[in-house]
Coordinates of N, CA and C in Angstrom, one line a residue:
X177 N 49.2 -83.9 -8.2 CA 49.1 -82.6 -8.0 C 49.2 -82.5 -6.5
X178 N 49.6 -81.4 -6.0 CA 49.8 -81.2 -4.6 C 48.7 -80.5 -4.0
X179 N 48.3 -80.4 -2.7 CA 47.6 -79.5 -1.9 C 47.2 -78.4 -2.5
X180 N 47.9 -77.5 -2.7 CA 48.1 -76.0 -2.7 C 47.6 -76.2 -4.5
X181 N 48.0 -76.5 -4.7 CA 47.7 -76.9 -6.5 C 46.4 -77.2 -6.5
X182 N 45.7 -77.8 -5.9 CA 44.2 -78.6 -6.0 C 43.4 -77.4 -5.5
X183 N 43.8 -76.8 -4.6 CA 43.3 -75.7 -4.0 C 43.1 -74.3 -4.9
X184 N 44.1 -74.0 -5.5 CA 44.3 -72.9 -6.2 C 43.6 -73.2 -7.8
X185 N 43.2 -74.3 -8.0 CA 42.5 -74.7 -8.9 C 41.2 -75.1 -8.8
X186 N 40.8 -75.2 -7.6 CA 39.4 -75.2 -7.0 C 38.9 -73.5 -7.1
X187 N 39.7 -72.8 -6.4 CA 39.2 -71.6 -6.2 C 39.0 -70.5 -7.7
X188 N 40.1 -70.8 -8.7 CA 39.9 -70.5 -9.8 C 38.8 -71.0 -10.9
X189 N 38.3 -72.2 -10.3 CA 36.9 -72.6 -11.1 C 35.7 -72.3 -10.5
X190 N 35.8 -71.9 -9.0 CA 34.6 -70.7 -8.3 C 34.6 -69.9 -9.2
X191 N 36.0 -68.9 -9.2 CA 35.9 -67.6 -9.9 C 35.2 -67.7 -11.3
X192 N 35.6 -68.6 -12.1 CA 35.0 -68.6 -13.3 C 33.5 -68.7 -13.5
X193 N 33.1 -69.7 -12.3 CA 31.3 -69.7 -11.8 C 30.7 -68.8 -11.6
X194 N 30.9 -67.9 -10.5 CA 30.7 -67.1 -9.4 C 31.3 -65.4 -9.7
X195 N 32.2 -65.4 -10.4 CA 32.8 -64.0 -10.4 C 34.2 -63.9 -9.5
X196 N 34.9 -62.8 -9.5 CA 36.0 -62.5 -9.0 C 35.8 -62.6 -7.4
X197 N 34.6 -62.6 -7.1 CA 34.6 -62.4 -5.6 C 35.0 -63.7 -5.0
X198 N 34.7 -64.9 -5.9 CA 35.1 -66.2 -5.2 C 36.7 -66.4 -5.3
X199 N 37.4 -65.6 -5.6 CA 39.0 -65.4 -5.7 C 39.7 -65.5 -4.3
X200 N 38.9 -64.8 -3.1 CA 39.2 -64.5 -2.3 C 38.4 -64.9 -1.1
X201 N 38.0 -66.2 -1.1 CA 37.7 -67.1 0.2 C 37.9 -66.5 1.5
X202 N 36.7 -66.7 2.6 CA 37.4 -66.4 3.7 C 38.1 -67.6 4.4
X203 N 37.7 -68.8 3.7 CA 38.6 -70.1 4.4 C 38.6 -71.3 3.1
X204 N 39.4 -71.7 3.2 CA 39.2 -72.9 2.3 C 39.5 -74.3 3.4
X205 N 38.5 -75.2 3.1 CA 38.5 -76.6 3.6 C 38.7 -77.8 2.6
X206 N 39.6 -78.3 3.0 CA 40.1 -79.3 1.8 C 40.2 -80.7 2.7
X207 N 39.4 -82.2 2.4 CA 39.5 -83.2 3.1 C 39.5 -83.8 1.9
X208 N 40.3 -85.0 2.4 CA 40.5 -86.3 1.4 C 39.8 -87.3 2.5
X209 N 39.1 -87.7 1.7 CA 38.1 -89.0 2.5 C 39.0 -90.4 2.3
X210 N 39.9 -90.3 1.9 CA 41.0 -91.7 1.3 C 41.8 -91.6 2.7
X211 N 42.2 -90.4 3.1 CA 42.9 -90.6 4.3 C 42.2 -91.1 5.3
X212 N 40.9 -91.1 5.6 CA 40.2 -91.9 6.8 C 39.7 -93.3 6.7
X213 N 40.5 -93.9 7.7 CA 40.2 -95.4 7.8 C 38.5 -95.7 7.8
X214 N 37.9 -95.2 8.3 CA 36.4 -95.4 8.5 C 35.9 -95.1 7.1
X215 N 36.8 -94.8 6.5 CA 35.7 -94.5 4.8 C 36.4 -94.9 3.3
X216 N 37.5 -95.5 3.8 CA 38.7 -95.9 2.7 C 39.4 -97.1 3.2
X217 N 40.1 -97.9 2.2 CA 41.1 -99.0 2.5 C 42.0 -98.7 1.8
X218 N 43.2 -99.5 2.1 CA 44.5 -99.3 1.5 C 44.5 -99.2 0.1
X219 N 43.3 -100.3 -0.6 CA 43.0 -100.4 -2.3 C 42.8 -99.1 -2.6
X220 N 42.0 -98.0 -2.0 CA 41.6 -96.7 -2.4 C 42.7 -95.8 -3.0
X221 N 43.6 -96.1 -2.2 CA 45.0 -95.2 -2.5 C 45.5 -95.3 -3.8
X222 N 45.3 -96.2 -4.4 CA 45.8 -96.7 -5.7 C 44.9 -96.0 -6.9
X223 N 45.7 -95.5 -7.6 CA 45.0 -94.8 -8.7 C 44.0 -95.5 -9.6
X224 N 42.8 -95.4 -9.8 CA 42.1 -96.3 -10.7 C 42.7 -95.9 -12.2
X225 N 42.7 -97.1 -12.9 CA 43.0 -97.6 -14.3 C 42.0 -97.1 -15.2
X226 N 40.2 -97.4 -14.6 CA 39.2 -97.2 -15.2 C 38.1 -97.1 -14.4
X227 N 37.2 -96.6 -14.8 CA 36.1 -96.5 -14.0 C 35.4 -97.7 -13.6
X228 N 34.4 -97.8 -12.4 CA 34.1 -99.1 -12.3 C 33.3 -100.0 -12.9
X229 N 32.9 -101.0 -13.4 CA 32.0 -102.2 -14.1 C 30.7 -101.8 -13.2
X230 N 29.9 -101.6 -13.7 CA 28.0 -101.5 -12.7 C 28.4 -102.8 -12.0
X231 N 27.7 -102.4 -11.0 CA 27.4 -103.6 -9.9 C 25.9 -103.6 -9.9
X232 N 25.7 -105.1 -9.7 CA 24.2 -105.5 -9.6 C 23.3 -104.8 -8.5
X233 N 22.3 -104.3 -8.4 CA 21.4 -104.0 -7.5 C 20.7 -104.8 -7.1
X234 N 20.7 -106.3 -7.4 CA 19.9 -107.7 -6.8 C 20.1 -107.6 -5.6
X235 N 19.4 -107.6 -4.5 CA 19.9 -108.1 -3.4 C 19.1 -109.6 -3.1
X236 N 19.9 -109.9 -2.1 CA 19.0 -111.2 -1.5 C 18.0 -111.0 -0.5
X237 N 17.0 -112.2 -0.5 CA 16.1 -112.1 0.4 C 16.5 -112.0 1.6
X238 N 16.3 -111.1 2.8 CA 14.9 -110.4 2.8 C 15.3 -108.9 2.5
X239 N 16.4 -108.4 1.4 CA 16.6 -107.4 1.7 C 15.9 -106.7 0.3
X240 N 15.9 -108.0 -0.6 CA 14.9 -107.3 -1.9 C 13.7 -106.6 -1.6
X241 N 13.7 -105.7 -2.2 CA 12.0 -104.8 -2.2 C 12.2 -104.3 -0.9
X242 N 13.4 -103.8 -0.2 CA 13.3 -103.4 0.8 C 14.4 -102.5 0.9
X243 N 15.7 -102.6 0.2 CA 16.4 -101.5 -0.1 C 16.7 -101.4 -1.4
X244 N 17.0 -100.1 -1.6 CA 17.2 -99.9 -2.9 C 18.7 -98.7 -2.9
X245 N 19.6 -99.6 -4.0 CA 21.0 -99.3 -4.0 C 21.0 -98.0 -5.0
X246 N 21.7 -96.8 -4.8 CA 21.5 -95.6 -5.9 C 22.4 -95.2 -5.7
X247 N 23.7 -95.5 -5.9 CA 25.2 -95.0 -5.9 C 25.7 -95.1 -7.1
X248 N 26.4 -94.3 -7.8 CA 27.3 -94.1 -9.0 C 27.7 -95.5 -9.2
X249 N 28.1 -96.6 -8.5 CA 28.7 -97.7 -8.8 C 27.5 -98.8 -9.1
X250 N 26.2 -98.3 -9.1 CA 25.2 -99.2 -9.7 C 24.4 -98.9 -10.6
X251 N 25.0 -97.7 -11.4 CA 24.4 -97.0 -12.6 C 24.9 -98.3 -14.0
X252 N 23.8 -98.3 -14.9 CA 24.2 -99.3 -15.9 C 24.7 -98.6 -16.5
X253 N 24.8 -97.3 -16.9 CA 25.7 -96.4 -17.8 C 26.3 -95.5 -16.8
X254 N 27.8 -95.2 -17.2 CA 28.6 -94.2 -16.6 C 28.7 -94.1 -15.0
X255 N 29.2 -95.7 -14.8 CA 29.7 -95.8 -13.3 C 30.6 -94.9 -13.0
X256 N 30.9 -94.6 -12.0 CA 31.8 -93.9 -11.5 C 31.8 -92.2 -11.9
X257 N 30.6 -91.6 -12.7 CA 30.6 -90.5 -12.9 C 29.4 -89.8 -12.0
X258 N 29.1 -88.5 -12.0 CA 28.2 -87.9 -11.6 C 27.2 -88.4 -12.4
X259 N 27.0 -88.4 -13.5 CA 25.9 -88.7 -14.6 C 25.3 -90.4 -14.1
X260 N 26.2 -91.3 -13.4 CA 25.9 -92.5 -13.1 C 25.1 -92.2 -11.8
X261 N 25.8 -91.5 -10.8 CA 25.1 -91.3 -9.8 C 23.6 -91.1 -10.1
X262 N 23.2 -89.9 -10.9 CA 22.0 -89.4 -11.1 C 20.8 -90.6 -11.8
X263 N 21.6 -91.0 -13.0 CA 20.8 -92.2 -13.3 C 20.5 -93.5 -12.3
X264 N 21.4 -93.8 -11.2 CA 21.1 -94.6 -10.4 C 20.0 -94.1 -9.3
X265 N 20.4 -93.0 -8.9 CA 19.0 -92.5 -8.0 C 17.7 -92.4 -8.7
X266 N 17.9 -92.0 -9.9 CA 16.2 -92.0 -10.6 C 15.7 -93.5 -10.9
X267 N 17.1 -94.5 -11.1 CA 16.4 -95.9 -11.3 C 15.9 -96.8 -10.1
X268 N 16.5 -96.2 -8.6 CA 16.1 -96.4 -7.3 C 14.8 -95.8 -7.2
X269 N 14.7 -94.6 -7.6 CA 13.1 -93.9 -7.4 C 12.3 -94.6 -7.8
X270 N 12.5 -94.9 -9.2 CA 11.1 -95.8 -10.0 C 10.9 -96.6 -9.8
X271 N 11.9 -97.7 -8.9 CA 11.8 -99.1 -8.7 C 10.7 -98.7 -7.1
X272 N 11.2 -97.7 -6.4 CA 10.3 -97.6 -5.0 C 8.9 -97.0 -5.4
X273 N 8.9 -96.4 -6.2 CA 7.2 -95.6 -6.7 C 6.8 -96.8 -7.3
X274 N 7.1 -97.7 -8.0 CA 6.5 -98.9 -8.8 C 6.0 -99.9 -7.5
X275 N 7.0 -100.0 -6.6 CA 6.7 -100.8 -5.6 C 5.5 -100.3 -4.4
X276 N 5.7 -99.0 -4.5 CA 4.5 -98.8 -3.5 C 3.3 -98.3 -4.2
X277 N 3.5 -98.1 -5.7 CA 2.3 -98.4 -6.4 C 1.5 -99.6 -6.3
X278 N 2.3 -100.8 -6.4 CA 2.0 -101.9 -6.7 C 1.4 -102.8 -5.2
X279 N 1.9 -102.2 -4.0 CA 1.7 -102.6 -2.6 C 1.7 -101.2 -1.6
X280 N 0.3 -100.5 -1.5 CA 0.2 -99.2 -1.2 C 0.2 -99.7 0.3
X281 N -0.5 -100.7 0.4 CA -0.1 -100.8 2.2 C 0.8 -101.0 2.8
X282 N 1.9 -101.5 2.0 CA 3.4 -101.9 2.6 C 4.0 -100.7 2.6
X283 N 3.7 -99.9 3.7 CA 4.8 -98.6 4.3 C 5.5 -98.5 5.2

């Protein structure tokens, strides 16, 4: 899909969600983060054949219990999907809450 087709599809979706006023935006800004050397590698340019396999959130000492990973790739279910990102975030929050309850003096 080309840039203009993507913009047109996005604007049409916004109109379905928010009404016909969304068909005439003041501006449209589209940025492909895969084009940025600081946020992507050449491997990111290859189309994915499947969603990623869930990654372990276990970290080595001293990072264990200090860093909680919450990206979509760390979701036990639905990695690579928004639902996976929500699940991973919830999992990280629950782990942090449990840690704070167990050790309230470590803040």
